[in-house]
PDB file of C-alpha atoms in Angstrom:
ATOM      1  CA  MET A1040       0.281  -0.030   0.232  1.00  0.00           C
ATOM      2  CA  ARG A1041       3.181   2.114   0.622  1.00  0.00           C
ATOM      3  CA  GLU A1042       3.716   2.109  -3.173  1.00  0.00           C
ATOM      4  CA  ALA A1043       0.042   2.824  -4.260  1.00  0.00           C
ATOM      5  CA  LEU A1044       0.432   5.881  -1.281  1.00  0.00           C
ATOM      6  CA  GLU A1045       3.504   7.051  -3.112  1.00  0.00           C
ATOM      7  CA  GLU A1046       1.747   6.394  -6.933  1.00  0.00           C
ATOM      8  CA  ALA A1047      -1.072   8.929  -5.118  1.00  0.00           C
ATOM      9  CA  ARG A1048       1.271  11.300  -3.955  1.00  0.00           C
ATOM     10  CA  ALA A1049       2.869  11.619  -7.683  1.00  0.00           C
ATOM     11  CA  ALA A1050      -0.297  12.224  -9.096  1.00  0.00           C
ATOM     12  CA  GLU A1051      -1.386  15.007  -6.464  1.00  0.00           C
ATOM     13  CA  ARG A1052       2.276  16.568  -7.236  1.00  0.00           C
ATOM     14  CA  VAL A1053       0.281  17.110 -11.232  1.00  0.00           C
ATOM     15  CA  GLY A1054      -2.943  18.313  -9.856  1.00  0.00           C
ATOM     16  CA  GLU A1055      -4.749  15.076 -10.300  1.00  0.00           C
ATOM     17  CA  VAL A1056      -6.963  13.805  -7.136  1.00  0.00           C
ATOM     18  CA  PRO A1057      -4.098  11.796  -5.273  1.00  0.00           C
ATOM     19  CA  VAL A1058      -5.705   8.237  -6.201  1.00  0.00           C
ATOM     20  CA  GLY A1059      -3.020   5.553  -6.520  1.00  0.00           C
ATOM     21  CA  ALA A1060      -2.745   2.007  -7.378  1.00  0.00           C
ATOM     22  CA  ILE A1061      -0.306  -1.174  -8.277  1.00  0.00           C
ATOM     23  CA  LEU A1062      -1.035  -4.580  -9.466  1.00  0.00           C
ATOM     24  CA  VAL A1063       1.251  -7.129  -8.185  1.00  0.00           C
ATOM     25  CA  HIS A1064       1.786 -10.632  -9.911  1.00  0.00           C
ATOM     26  CA  GLU A1065       3.779 -13.530  -7.697  1.00  0.00           C
ATOM     27  CA  GLY A1066       5.617 -11.274  -5.413  1.00  0.00           C
ATOM     28  CA  ARG A1067       6.631  -8.449  -8.065  1.00  0.00           C
ATOM     29  CA  ILE A1068       4.909  -5.377  -8.612  1.00  0.00           C
ATOM     30  CA  VAL A1069       3.850  -5.822 -12.381  1.00  0.00           C
ATOM     31  CA  ALA A1070       2.556  -1.980 -12.767  1.00  0.00           C
ATOM     32  CA  ARG A1071       2.141   0.917 -10.980  1.00  0.00           C
ATOM     33  CA  ALA A1072      -0.174   4.170 -12.004  1.00  0.00           C
ATOM     34  CA  GLY A1073      -2.062   7.075 -10.895  1.00  0.00           C
ATOM     35  CA  ASN A1074      -4.855   9.465 -11.685  1.00  0.00           C
ATOM     36  CA  ARG A1075      -4.622  10.665 -15.114  1.00  0.00           C
ATOM     37  CA  THR A1076      -8.282  11.853 -15.558  1.00  0.00           C
ATOM     38  CA  LEU A1077      -7.734  15.270 -15.863  1.00  0.00           C
ATOM     39  CA  ARG A1078      -3.858  15.080 -17.770  1.00  0.00           C
ATOM     40  CA  ASP A1079      -5.250  12.881 -20.267  1.00  0.00           C
ATOM     41  CA  CYS A1080      -8.615  14.306 -20.466  1.00  0.00           C
ATOM     42  CA  ASP A1081     -10.007  10.783 -19.635  1.00  0.00           C
ATOM     43  CA  PRO A1082     -12.877  10.548 -17.530  1.00  0.00           C
ATOM     44  CA  THR A1083     -11.639   6.285 -17.600  1.00  0.00           C
ATOM     45  CA  ALA A1084      -8.280   6.961 -16.660  1.00  0.00           C
ATOM     46  CA  HIS A1085      -8.333   6.347 -12.809  1.00  0.00           C
ATOM     47  CA  ALA A1086      -5.496   4.515 -11.259  1.00  0.00           C
ATOM     48  CA  GLU A1087      -6.902   1.389 -11.057  1.00  0.00           C
ATOM     49  CA  ILE A1088      -8.281   1.495 -14.748  1.00  0.00           C
ATOM     50  CA  LEU A1089      -4.288   2.608 -15.967  1.00  0.00           C
ATOM     51  CA  VAL A1090      -2.984   0.073 -13.775  1.00  0.00           C
ATOM     52  CA  LEU A1091      -5.012  -2.755 -15.433  1.00  0.00           C
ATOM     53  CA  ARG A1092      -3.959  -1.458 -19.017  1.00  0.00           C
ATOM     54  CA  LYS A1093      -0.306  -1.522 -18.449  1.00  0.00           C
ATOM     55  CA  ALA A1094      -0.158  -4.712 -16.355  1.00  0.00           C
ATOM     56  CA  ALA A1095      -2.173  -6.286 -19.392  1.00  0.00           C
ATOM     57  CA  GLN A1096       0.120  -5.132 -21.759  1.00  0.00           C
ATOM     58  CA  VAL A1097       3.035  -6.677 -19.452  1.00  0.00           C
ATOM     59  CA  ARG A1098       1.862 -10.004 -18.938  1.00  0.00           C
ATOM     60  CA  GLY A1099       0.561 -10.106 -22.603  1.00  0.00           C
ATOM     61  CA  ASN A1100      -2.586 -11.087 -21.554  1.00  0.00           C
ATOM     62  CA  HIS A1101      -6.208  -9.312 -20.810  1.00  0.00           C
ATOM     63  CA  ARG A1102      -7.044 -11.933 -18.083  1.00  0.00           C
ATOM     64  CA  LEU A1103      -5.098 -10.658 -14.946  1.00  0.00           C
ATOM     65  CA  VAL A1104      -5.538 -14.506 -12.833  1.00  0.00           C
ATOM     66  CA  GLY A1105      -3.450 -14.499  -9.553  1.00  0.00           C
ATOM     67  CA  ALA A1106      -2.821 -10.897  -9.342  1.00  0.00           C
ATOM     68  CA  THR A1107      -3.674  -8.148  -6.301  1.00  0.00           C
ATOM     69  CA  LEU A1108      -4.370  -4.489  -7.034  1.00  0.00           C
ATOM     70  CA  TYR A1109      -3.321  -2.388  -4.104  1.00  0.00           C
ATOM     71  CA  VAL A1110      -5.409   0.672  -4.282  1.00  0.00           C
ATOM     72  CA  THR A1111      -5.012   4.199  -2.016  1.00  0.00           C
ATOM     73  CA  ILE A1112      -9.399   4.566  -2.539  1.00  0.00           C
ATOM     74  CA  GLU A1113     -12.201   1.921  -2.572  1.00  0.00           C
ATOM     75  CA  PRO A1114     -12.800   1.225  -6.331  1.00  0.00           C
ATOM     76  CA  CYS A1115     -15.770   3.058  -8.046  1.00  0.00           C
ATOM     77  CA  ALA A1116     -18.347   1.146  -9.876  1.00  0.00           C
ATOM     78  CA  MET A1117     -16.407   1.408 -13.481  1.00  0.00           C
ATOM     79  CA  CYS A1118     -12.851   0.277 -11.592  1.00  0.00           C
ATOM     80  CA  ALA A1119     -14.773  -2.462  -9.545  1.00  0.00           C
ATOM     81  CA  GLY A1120     -16.302  -4.097 -12.696  1.00  0.00           C
ATOM     82  CA  ALA A1121     -13.430  -4.080 -14.660  1.00  0.00           C
ATOM     83  CA  LEU A1122     -11.626  -5.889 -11.398  1.00  0.00           C
ATOM     84  CA  VAL A1123     -14.231  -8.752 -12.508  1.00  0.00           C
ATOM     85  CA  GLN A1124     -13.385  -8.598 -15.821  1.00  0.00           C
ATOM     86  CA  ALA A1125     -10.062  -8.758 -15.744  1.00  0.00           C
ATOM     87  CA  ARG A1126     -10.358 -11.835 -13.742  1.00  0.00           C
ATOM     88  CA  ILE A1127      -7.819 -10.046 -10.282  1.00  0.00           C
ATOM     89  CA  ALA A1128      -7.683 -12.881  -7.745  1.00  0.00           C
ATOM     90  CA  ARG A1129      -7.719 -10.406  -4.916  1.00  0.00           C
ATOM     91  CA  LEU A1130      -8.227  -6.212  -3.916  1.00  0.00           C
ATOM     92  CA  VAL A1131      -6.725  -4.618  -1.135  1.00  0.00           C
ATOM     93  CA  TYR A1132      -7.605  -1.085  -0.571  1.00  0.00           C
ATOM     94  CA  GLY A1133      -7.457   1.937   1.950  1.00  0.00           C
ATOM     95  CA  ALA A1134     -10.135   4.533   2.288  1.00  0.00           C
ATOM     96  CA  GLU A1135     -13.537   3.609   2.117  1.00  0.00           C
ATOM     97  CA  ASP A1136     -15.266   6.017  -0.422  1.00  0.00           C
ATOM     98  CA  PRO A1137     -18.727   7.014   0.781  1.00  0.00           C
ATOM     99  CA  ARG A1138     -19.253   9.043  -2.603  1.00  0.00           C
ATOM    100  CA  ALA A1139     -18.719   6.416  -5.010  1.00  0.00           C
ATOM    101  CA  GLY A1140     -17.262   3.813  -3.434  1.00  0.00           C
ATOM    102  CA  ALA A1141     -18.652  -0.049  -5.070  1.00  0.00           C
ATOM    103  CA  VAL A1142     -16.702  -2.761  -3.431  1.00  0.00           C
ATOM    104  CA  ARG A1143     -18.538  -2.319  -0.427  1.00  0.00           C
ATOM    105  CA  THR A1144     -19.718   1.153   0.783  1.00  0.00           C
ATOM    106  CA  LEU A1145     -22.649   1.534  -1.780  1.00  0.00           C
ATOM    107  CA  PHE A1146     -22.219  -1.812  -4.270  1.00  0.00           C
ATOM    108  CA  ARG A1147     -20.850  -4.974  -3.732  1.00  0.00           C
ATOM    109  CA  ILE A1148     -19.521  -5.418  -8.002  1.00  0.00           C
ATOM    110  CA  ALA A1149     -16.144  -7.116  -7.202  1.00  0.00           C
ATOM    111  CA  ASP A1150     -17.699 -10.319  -4.942  1.00  0.00           C
ATOM    112  CA  HIS A1151     -21.269 -10.065  -5.800  1.00  0.00           C
ATOM    113  CA  PRO A1152     -22.493 -13.511  -6.446  1.00  0.00           C
ATOM    114  CA  GLN A1153     -23.980 -13.693  -9.361  1.00  0.00           C
ATOM    115  CA  LEU A1154     -20.951 -12.617 -11.555  1.00  0.00           C
ATOM    116  CA  ASN A1155     -18.902 -15.294 -12.757  1.00  0.00           C
ATOM    117  CA  HIS A1156     -15.627 -14.261 -10.879  1.00  0.00           C
ATOM    118  CA  ARG A1157     -15.463 -12.803  -7.511  1.00  0.00           C
ATOM    119  CA  VAL A1158     -12.335 -10.875  -5.872  1.00  0.00           C
ATOM    120  CA  GLU A1159     -11.454 -11.364  -2.397  1.00  0.00           C
ATOM    121  CA  ILE A1160     -11.319  -7.866  -0.788  1.00  0.00           C
ATOM    122  CA  THR A1161      -8.951  -6.550   2.091  1.00  0.00           C
ATOM    123  CA  SER A1162      -9.699  -3.343   3.293  1.00  0.00           C
ATOM    124  CA  GLY A1163      -8.580  -0.599   5.438  1.00  0.00           C
ATOM    125  CA  VAL A1164      -4.988  -1.037   4.823  1.00  0.00           C
ATOM    126  CA  LEU A1165      -3.164   2.532   6.173  1.00  0.00           C
ATOM    127  CA  ALA A1166      -6.888   4.021   5.619  1.00  0.00           C
ATOM    128  CA  ASP A1167      -6.357   6.920   7.653  1.00  0.00           C
ATOM    129  CA  GLU A1168      -3.297   8.133   5.743  1.00  0.00           C
ATOM    130  CA  CYS A1169      -5.063   7.392   2.250  1.00  0.00           C
ATOM    131  CA  ALA A1170      -7.630   9.262   3.634  1.00  0.00           C
ATOM    132  CA  ALA A1171      -6.396  12.033   5.330  1.00  0.00           C
ATOM    133  CA  LEU A1172      -3.972  12.583   1.446  1.00  0.00           C
ATOM    134  CA  LEU A1173      -7.304  13.032  -0.192  1.00  0.00           C
ATOM    135  CA  GLN A1174      -9.222  15.266   2.744  1.00  0.00           C
ATOM    136  CA  ALA A1175      -6.384  17.286   2.416  1.00  0.00           C
ATOM    137  CA  PHE A1176      -6.269  17.795  -1.181  1.00  0.00           C
ATOM    138  CA  PHE A1177      -9.810  18.549  -1.350  1.00  0.00           C
ATOM    139  CA  ALA A1178     -10.077  21.036   1.610  1.00  0.00           C
ATOM    140  CA  ALA A1179      -7.167  22.531  -0.357  1.00  0.00           C
ATOM    141  CA  ARG A1180      -9.203  23.497  -3.247  1.00  0.00           C
ATOM    142  CA  ARG A1181     -12.245  25.029  -1.343  1.00  0.00           C
TER     143      ARG A1181
END
């Protein structure tokens, strides 16, 4: 999670919402990314989506079976759906997202029993640090 936090801080330095993600497979970081929605003018350029794209390229397969995604905030509906599509084995996230969280808070997309794949979920890892980074970012913008 500390590596994901570094990606979030890097995103913040360029004016993006500070969300970071890393994808690990067999104990090795395969891909890393921070939010790029503003820089890329792309509403889908969330850290999770970017890291999935990079990892798929590195692994040469759109299925990321056996991989773990670490992200600083609970994924939204788009990102949670992408985790299922990519067949991510495990999701580890920091802070809950009361406005858009689609893994535990508002919806349960990543482990919904009617979907053909379920992601193992661990929440609350370095949650205070992840939340503080986001809170400080938005407080400075108000």
